[in-house]
XYZ file of N, CA and C in Angstrom:
501
model
N 4.121 -14.200 18.902
C 4.738 -13.199 18.159
C 4.856 -13.744 16.738
N 4.904 -12.985 15.770
C 4.934 -13.642 14.507
C 6.275 -13.346 13.878
N 6.974 -14.313 12.918
C 8.198 -13.863 12.718
C 8.062 -12.692 11.365
N 9.042 -11.787 11.191
C 9.034 -11.025 10.194
C 9.443 -11.470 8.874
N 8.782 -11.476 7.871
C 9.272 -12.279 6.658
C 9.855 -10.974 5.499
N 9.414 -9.923 5.790
C 9.634 -8.884 4.610
C 9.756 -7.505 5.441
N 10.631 -6.629 4.822
C 10.777 -5.364 5.367
C 10.978 -4.140 4.142
N 10.666 -2.916 4.257
C 10.537 -1.895 3.266
C 10.398 -0.619 4.047
N 11.387 0.268 3.736
C 11.372 1.783 4.358
C 10.729 2.708 3.389
N 9.865 3.600 3.562
C 9.149 4.532 2.767
C 9.416 6.060 3.365
N 9.868 6.529 2.431
C 10.035 8.246 2.689
C 8.781 9.040 2.165
N 7.785 8.982 3.262
C 6.591 9.563 2.985
C 6.511 11.193 2.983
N 7.576 11.746 3.362
C 7.543 13.284 3.283
C 7.485 13.658 1.997
N 7.657 13.131 0.786
C 7.548 13.688 -0.491
C 6.109 13.515 -0.941
N 5.323 12.747 -0.223
C 3.918 12.689 -0.522
C 3.007 13.743 -0.009
N 2.383 14.521 -0.885
C 1.472 15.563 -0.550
C 0.263 15.274 0.290
N 0.171 15.534 1.599
C -0.933 15.195 2.336
C -2.102 16.112 2.196
N -3.250 15.529 1.897
C -4.249 16.369 1.460
C -5.136 16.852 2.677
N -5.108 18.319 2.701
C -5.976 18.975 3.762
C -7.514 18.903 3.735
N -8.201 18.576 4.625
C -9.375 18.685 4.863
C -10.010 20.206 4.160
N -11.154 20.033 3.342
C -11.672 21.251 2.724
C -12.211 22.364 3.986
N -11.988 23.357 3.658
C -12.479 24.387 4.603
C -14.034 24.676 4.346
N -14.620 25.079 5.153
C -16.044 25.263 5.107
C -16.375 26.853 4.762
N -16.904 27.212 3.813
C -17.298 28.646 3.451
C -18.337 29.282 4.417
N -18.125 30.422 4.885
C -19.012 31.188 5.782
C -19.576 32.317 4.845
N -20.876 32.523 5.185
C -21.761 33.716 4.516
C -21.844 34.666 5.549
N -21.346 35.944 5.019
C -21.774 37.007 5.776
C -23.131 37.425 5.832
N -23.599 38.417 6.810
C -24.837 39.200 6.526
C -25.059 39.966 5.274
N -23.933 40.568 4.822
C -24.091 41.198 3.537
C -23.983 40.623 2.228
N -23.880 39.039 2.328
C -24.096 38.179 1.288
C -22.475 37.517 0.954
N -21.671 38.171 1.232
C -20.273 37.933 0.960
C -19.787 36.493 1.445
N -19.184 35.906 0.673
C -18.841 34.386 1.041
C -17.001 34.445 1.450
N -16.926 33.995 2.604
C -15.111 33.871 3.096
C -15.070 32.465 3.237
N -13.729 32.192 3.147
C -13.400 30.849 3.415
C -12.140 30.983 4.254
N -12.320 30.489 5.582
C -11.193 30.649 6.538
C -10.047 30.060 6.026
N -8.916 30.852 6.519
C -7.453 30.218 6.430
C -7.353 29.020 7.192
N -6.844 27.827 6.655
C -6.443 26.682 7.797
C -5.256 26.595 7.380
N -4.460 26.002 8.612
C -2.881 25.847 8.343
C -2.782 24.544 7.492
N -1.629 24.704 6.935
C -1.547 23.324 5.758
C -1.560 22.124 6.893
N -1.586 20.978 6.217
C -1.517 19.646 6.895
C -0.136 19.282 7.216
N 0.031 18.575 8.330
C 1.440 18.266 8.532
C 2.011 17.264 7.583
N 3.405 17.364 7.315
C 4.115 16.553 6.193
C 3.833 14.842 6.840
N 3.782 13.872 5.981
C 3.672 12.551 6.479
C 5.096 12.221 6.785
N 5.332 11.423 7.803
C 6.462 10.999 8.332
C 6.759 9.587 7.579
N 8.319 9.522 7.495
C 8.744 8.149 6.980
C 8.281 7.009 7.809
N 8.011 5.891 7.061
C 7.782 4.786 8.002
C 8.675 3.759 7.468
N 8.350 2.482 8.393
C 9.039 1.235 8.104
C 8.089 0.305 8.115
N 7.918 -0.783 7.028
C 6.820 -1.653 7.137
C 7.501 -3.076 7.151
N 6.756 -3.739 7.858
C 7.182 -5.179 7.961
C 6.063 -6.059 7.543
N 6.245 -7.117 7.045
C 5.465 -8.313 6.604
C 5.680 -9.494 7.534
N 4.495 -10.122 8.046
C 4.949 -11.107 9.034
C 4.156 -12.333 8.848
N 4.325 -13.337 9.598
C 3.807 -14.674 9.273
C 2.247 -14.827 9.760
N 1.740 -13.646 10.503
C 0.614 -13.705 10.949
C -0.566 -13.029 9.690
N 0.060 -12.772 8.624
C -0.641 -12.300 7.450
C -0.919 -10.603 7.531
N -0.046 -9.920 8.411
C -0.364 -8.753 8.660
C 1.064 -7.920 8.166
N 0.540 -6.620 7.827
C 1.573 -5.714 7.655
C 1.786 -4.721 8.420
N 2.811 -4.260 9.198
C 2.667 -3.256 10.185
C 3.622 -2.031 9.929
N 3.223 -1.057 10.165
C 3.672 0.395 9.685
C 4.532 0.806 10.863
N 5.857 1.086 11.190
C 6.487 1.532 12.227
C 7.181 2.769 12.052
N 7.013 3.501 13.273
C 7.869 4.978 13.226
C 9.136 4.576 13.325
N 10.240 5.101 12.677
C 11.639 4.443 12.929
C 12.386 5.431 13.912
N 11.660 6.759 14.155
C 12.243 7.499 15.289
C 11.734 6.862 16.732
N 10.668 6.533 16.866
C 10.217 5.955 18.232
C 10.076 4.633 18.210
N 10.375 3.776 17.170
C 10.189 2.398 17.062
C 9.002 1.844 17.568
N 7.916 2.507 17.218
C 6.663 2.003 17.823
C 5.800 1.561 16.556
N 4.684 0.745 16.761
C 4.025 0.229 15.499
C 2.900 1.408 15.655
N 2.630 1.877 14.556
C 1.710 3.145 14.475
C 0.188 2.519 13.749
N 0.192 1.315 13.083
C -1.003 0.788 12.302
C -0.445 -0.698 11.963
N -1.805 -1.484 11.946
C -1.610 -2.987 11.576
C -2.533 -2.896 10.407
N -1.806 -3.216 9.244
C -2.863 -3.486 7.769
C -3.126 -4.963 7.736
N -4.487 -5.058 7.695
C -4.880 -6.685 7.830
C -5.675 -6.842 6.506
N -5.489 -7.982 6.160
C -6.469 -8.441 4.908
C -5.903 -9.759 4.450
N -4.600 -9.934 4.560
C -4.031 -11.433 3.902
C -4.497 -12.557 4.749
N -4.702 -13.540 4.042
C -5.123 -14.847 4.713
C -3.986 -15.693 5.084
N -2.800 -15.290 4.655
C -1.414 -16.212 5.168
C -0.339 -15.232 5.093
N 0.900 -15.691 5.423
C 2.033 -14.923 5.989
C 2.477 -14.001 4.773
N 2.802 -12.817 4.947
C 3.358 -11.927 4.004
C 4.641 -11.997 3.821
N 5.039 -12.380 2.587
C 6.490 -12.866 2.141
C 7.300 -11.577 1.700
N 6.604 -10.718 0.814
C 7.398 -9.737 0.298
C 6.505 -8.261 0.213
N 7.329 -7.305 0.291
C 6.794 -5.851 0.295
C 7.751 -4.800 -0.790
N 6.916 -4.248 -1.317
C 7.477 -3.190 -2.234
C 6.669 -1.779 -2.217
N 7.416 -0.544 -2.551
C 6.653 0.616 -2.766
C 6.928 1.323 -3.692
N 6.151 2.292 -4.262
C 6.422 3.289 -5.482
C 7.684 4.109 -4.904
N 8.578 4.388 -5.727
C 9.853 5.113 -5.520
C 9.236 6.649 -4.802
N 10.004 6.908 -3.804
C 9.848 8.109 -3.143
C 8.410 8.572 -2.854
N 7.535 7.471 -2.512
C 6.506 7.603 -2.207
C 5.394 7.585 -3.666
N 5.977 7.802 -4.817
C 5.235 7.624 -6.057
C 3.900 8.434 -6.317
N 3.572 8.489 -7.416
C 2.336 9.040 -7.847
C 1.737 7.817 -8.778
N 0.877 7.209 -8.332
C 0.203 7.240 -6.909
C 1.013 6.625 -5.711
N 0.917 7.085 -4.515
C 1.859 6.653 -3.471
C 1.162 5.335 -2.962
N 1.818 4.191 -3.363
C 1.351 2.720 -3.077
C 2.547 1.877 -2.407
N 2.046 1.089 -1.386
C 2.826 0.190 -1.002
C 2.081 -1.295 -1.316
N 2.935 -2.212 -1.834
C 2.372 -3.757 -2.227
C 2.996 -4.548 -1.330
N 2.000 -5.595 -0.991
C 2.507 -6.880 -0.237
C 2.171 -7.898 -1.193
N 2.940 -8.840 -1.052
C 2.651 -10.226 -1.569
C 2.471 -11.484 -0.423
N 1.789 -12.367 -0.656
C 1.318 -13.338 0.357
C 1.305 -14.448 -0.215
N 1.561 -15.708 0.826
C 1.343 -17.005 0.647
C 0.002 -17.273 0.257
N -1.150 -16.255 0.465
C -2.399 -16.378 0.051
C -2.739 -16.139 -1.331
N -1.684 -16.050 -2.102
C -1.539 -15.948 -3.521
C -2.148 -14.725 -4.058
N -2.098 -13.732 -3.380
C -2.590 -12.214 -3.763
C -1.546 -11.091 -3.593
N -1.736 -9.975 -4.094
C -0.860 -8.916 -3.924
C -2.210 -7.959 -3.512
N -1.404 -7.353 -2.435
C -2.462 -5.891 -2.198
C -1.686 -4.759 -2.346
N -2.371 -3.896 -2.709
C -2.146 -2.268 -2.813
C -2.586 -1.428 -1.812
N -1.769 -0.887 -0.913
C -1.998 -0.082 0.175
C -1.796 1.523 -0.196
N -2.518 2.238 0.045
C -2.402 3.724 0.011
C -1.414 4.141 1.165
N -0.501 5.067 0.718
C 0.562 5.447 1.569
C 0.167 6.573 2.306
N -1.018 7.361 1.996
C -1.402 8.260 2.762
C -2.229 7.813 4.158
N -3.554 6.743 3.498
C -4.411 6.634 4.453
C -3.870 5.028 5.151
N -3.082 4.252 4.566
C -2.886 2.880 5.087
C -3.847 2.140 4.993
N -4.682 2.356 3.995
C -5.827 1.317 3.738
C -5.618 0.529 2.433
N -6.199 -0.301 2.409
C -6.073 -1.372 1.173
C -7.155 -0.655 0.187
N -6.199 -0.439 -1.288
C -7.013 0.002 -2.266
C -7.401 -0.883 -3.538
N -6.686 -1.942 -3.305
C -6.749 -3.119 -4.351
C -6.375 -4.413 -3.977
N -6.844 -5.423 -4.286
C -6.546 -6.618 -4.015
C -6.436 -7.430 -5.747
N -5.052 -7.776 -5.865
C -4.734 -8.336 -7.000
C -4.786 -9.919 -6.957
N -5.661 -10.565 -7.801
C -5.585 -11.966 -7.910
C -5.193 -12.459 -9.218
N -4.438 -13.713 -9.462
C -4.145 -14.241 -10.592
C -3.053 -15.247 -10.474
N -2.619 -15.314 -9.368
C -1.308 -16.343 -9.136
C -1.739 -17.667 -8.693
N -1.166 -18.707 -8.923
C -1.785 -20.064 -8.384
C -1.130 -20.633 -7.345
N 0.017 -19.734 -6.855
C 0.882 -20.315 -5.712
C 1.197 -18.992 -5.076
N 1.937 -18.950 -4.021
C 2.504 -17.997 -3.123
C 3.191 -16.829 -4.001
N 3.028 -15.695 -3.754
C 3.764 -14.509 -4.358
C 4.964 -14.302 -3.452
N 5.998 -14.325 -4.166
C 7.433 -14.420 -3.482
C 8.106 -13.236 -3.956
N 7.918 -12.381 -4.963
C 8.734 -11.326 -5.462
C 7.583 -10.416 -5.982
N 8.299 -9.034 -5.777
C 7.478 -7.781 -6.165
C 8.556 -6.854 -6.524
N 8.347 -6.099 -7.692
C 9.064 -4.919 -8.290
C 8.282 -3.817 -8.939
N 8.373 -2.597 -8.481
C 7.496 -1.583 -8.900
C 8.197 -0.746 -9.777
N 7.575 -0.304 -10.954
C 8.137 0.410 -11.995
C 7.386 1.706 -12.096
N 7.649 2.552 -13.070
C 6.763 3.730 -13.305
C 5.381 3.721 -13.672
N 5.087 2.326 -14.358
C 3.730 2.046 -15.026
C 3.130 0.905 -14.402
N 3.942 0.166 -13.950
C 3.393 -1.174 -13.360
C 3.930 -1.882 -12.276
N 3.368 -2.755 -11.652
C 3.959 -3.473 -10.731
C 4.149 -4.948 -11.075
N 5.346 -5.728 -11.003
C 5.452 -7.154 -11.414
C 5.518 -7.956 -10.189
N 4.933 -8.941 -10.207
C 4.719 -10.027 -9.127
C 5.317 -11.464 -9.635
N 5.904 -12.086 -8.849
C 6.559 -13.254 -9.115
C 6.117 -14.352 -8.169
N 5.636 -15.635 -8.756
C 5.274 -16.417 -7.622
C 5.784 -17.963 -7.689
N 5.508 -18.692 -6.678
C 6.156 -19.972 -6.619
C 5.645 -20.877 -7.861
N 4.353 -20.423 -8.563
C 3.892 -21.076 -9.538
C 4.709 -20.768 -10.942
N 5.691 -20.172 -10.802
C 6.649 -20.025 -11.823
C 6.116 -18.952 -12.768
N 5.343 -17.959 -12.425
C 4.685 -16.941 -13.406
C 5.052 -15.687 -12.793
N 5.321 -14.534 -13.936
C 5.377 -13.265 -13.331
C 4.332 -12.644 -14.240
N 3.669 -11.624 -13.382
C 2.556 -10.970 -13.824
C 2.912 -9.472 -13.677
N 2.320 -8.776 -14.769
C 2.519 -7.161 -14.665
C 1.281 -6.516 -14.510
N 1.130 -5.719 -13.482
C -0.203 -5.138 -13.226
C -0.197 -3.686 -13.830
N -0.914 -3.025 -14.346
C -0.967 -1.505 -14.821
C -1.316 -0.642 -13.671
N -0.376 0.211 -13.165
C -0.982 1.100 -12.067
C -2.154 1.924 -12.031
N -2.330 2.211 -13.386
C -3.240 3.158 -13.558
C -4.681 2.275 -13.155
N -4.539 0.810 -13.475
C -5.868 0.273 -12.957
C -5.828 -0.092 -11.623
N -4.915 -0.137 -10.878
C -4.818 -0.415 -9.363
C -5.417 0.752 -8.742
N -5.088 1.869 -9.044
C -5.791 2.992 -8.081
C -7.157 3.531 -8.357
N -7.654 2.872 -9.716
C -8.939 3.223 -10.043
C -10.056 2.779 -9.172
N -9.882 1.642 -8.408
C -10.936 1.108 -7.515
C -11.036 1.892 -6.093
N -9.763 2.068 -5.757
C -9.734 2.694 -4.360
C -10.644 2.413 -3.128
N -11.111 1.092 -3.179
C -11.967 0.622 -2.238
C -11.657 -0.644 -1.842
N -10.385 -1.241 -1.893
C -10.044 -2.599 -1.690
C -10.887 -3.719 -2.410
N -11.261 -3.286 -3.612
C -11.918 -4.273 -4.295
C -10.950 -5.253 -4.946
N -11.296 -6.256 -5.805
C -10.470 -7.384 -6.065
C -10.787 -7.369 -7.565
N -9.203 -7.448 -8.182
C -9.117 -7.732 -9.622
C -8.889 -9.345 -9.855
N -9.779 -9.790 -10.377
C -9.376 -11.365 -10.802
C -8.711 -11.607 -11.894
N -7.431 -11.752 -11.662
C -6.782 -12.179 -12.692
C -6.332 -10.952 -13.992
N -6.360 -9.593 -13.491
C -6.549 -8.602 -14.487
C -5.241 -8.219 -14.875
N -4.103 -8.971 -14.574
C -2.591 -8.609 -14.876
C -2.757 -8.139 -16.493
N -1.817 -6.895 -16.527
C -1.778 -6.530 -17.949
C -1.044 -7.647 -19.007
N -0.138 -8.299 -18.262
C 0.712 -9.364 -19.033
C 0.949 -10.464 -18.122
N 1.215 -11.733 -18.411
C 1.481 -12.732 -17.518
C 2.791 -13.633 -18.422
N 3.683 -14.152 -17.857
C 4.571 -15.025 -18.395
C 4.751 -16.052 -17.676
N 4.328 -17.393 -18.158
C 4.390 -18.495 -17.154
C 5.386 -19.555 -18.023
């Protein structure tokens, strides 16, 4: 069992859950109808933990069960932070001893971006309206533009693309 190093709670109920698109049907007379589908269920609040095994786990606070394990870090996850109230975009950030910050979509729980630029372990994270700040054991603070983080959406890596760095 891996030791838990970080915790953050996220109220995902304010995040708009995207419904799958309905398929249009064409009647014999040529008219097109789109069937009504029920709205998607609201996203439930989650608790996230970062561990020595390099994973971030998503927990249901009501049932105390792990509902997903987010993998990608190569060393222990030291710090977690999330956009306020699920934010826009709704993101969870994890900082690790592997010197990276990962951005995770709070809808899909998948990695949308890996931020690189620190020379040592990432020990601190803070999320603002337009950026996320990461602090490292290398005595630097980097600011990452949120609009650039969601642009990739595919877990791609940004090599040192911090908007600003203080060392």
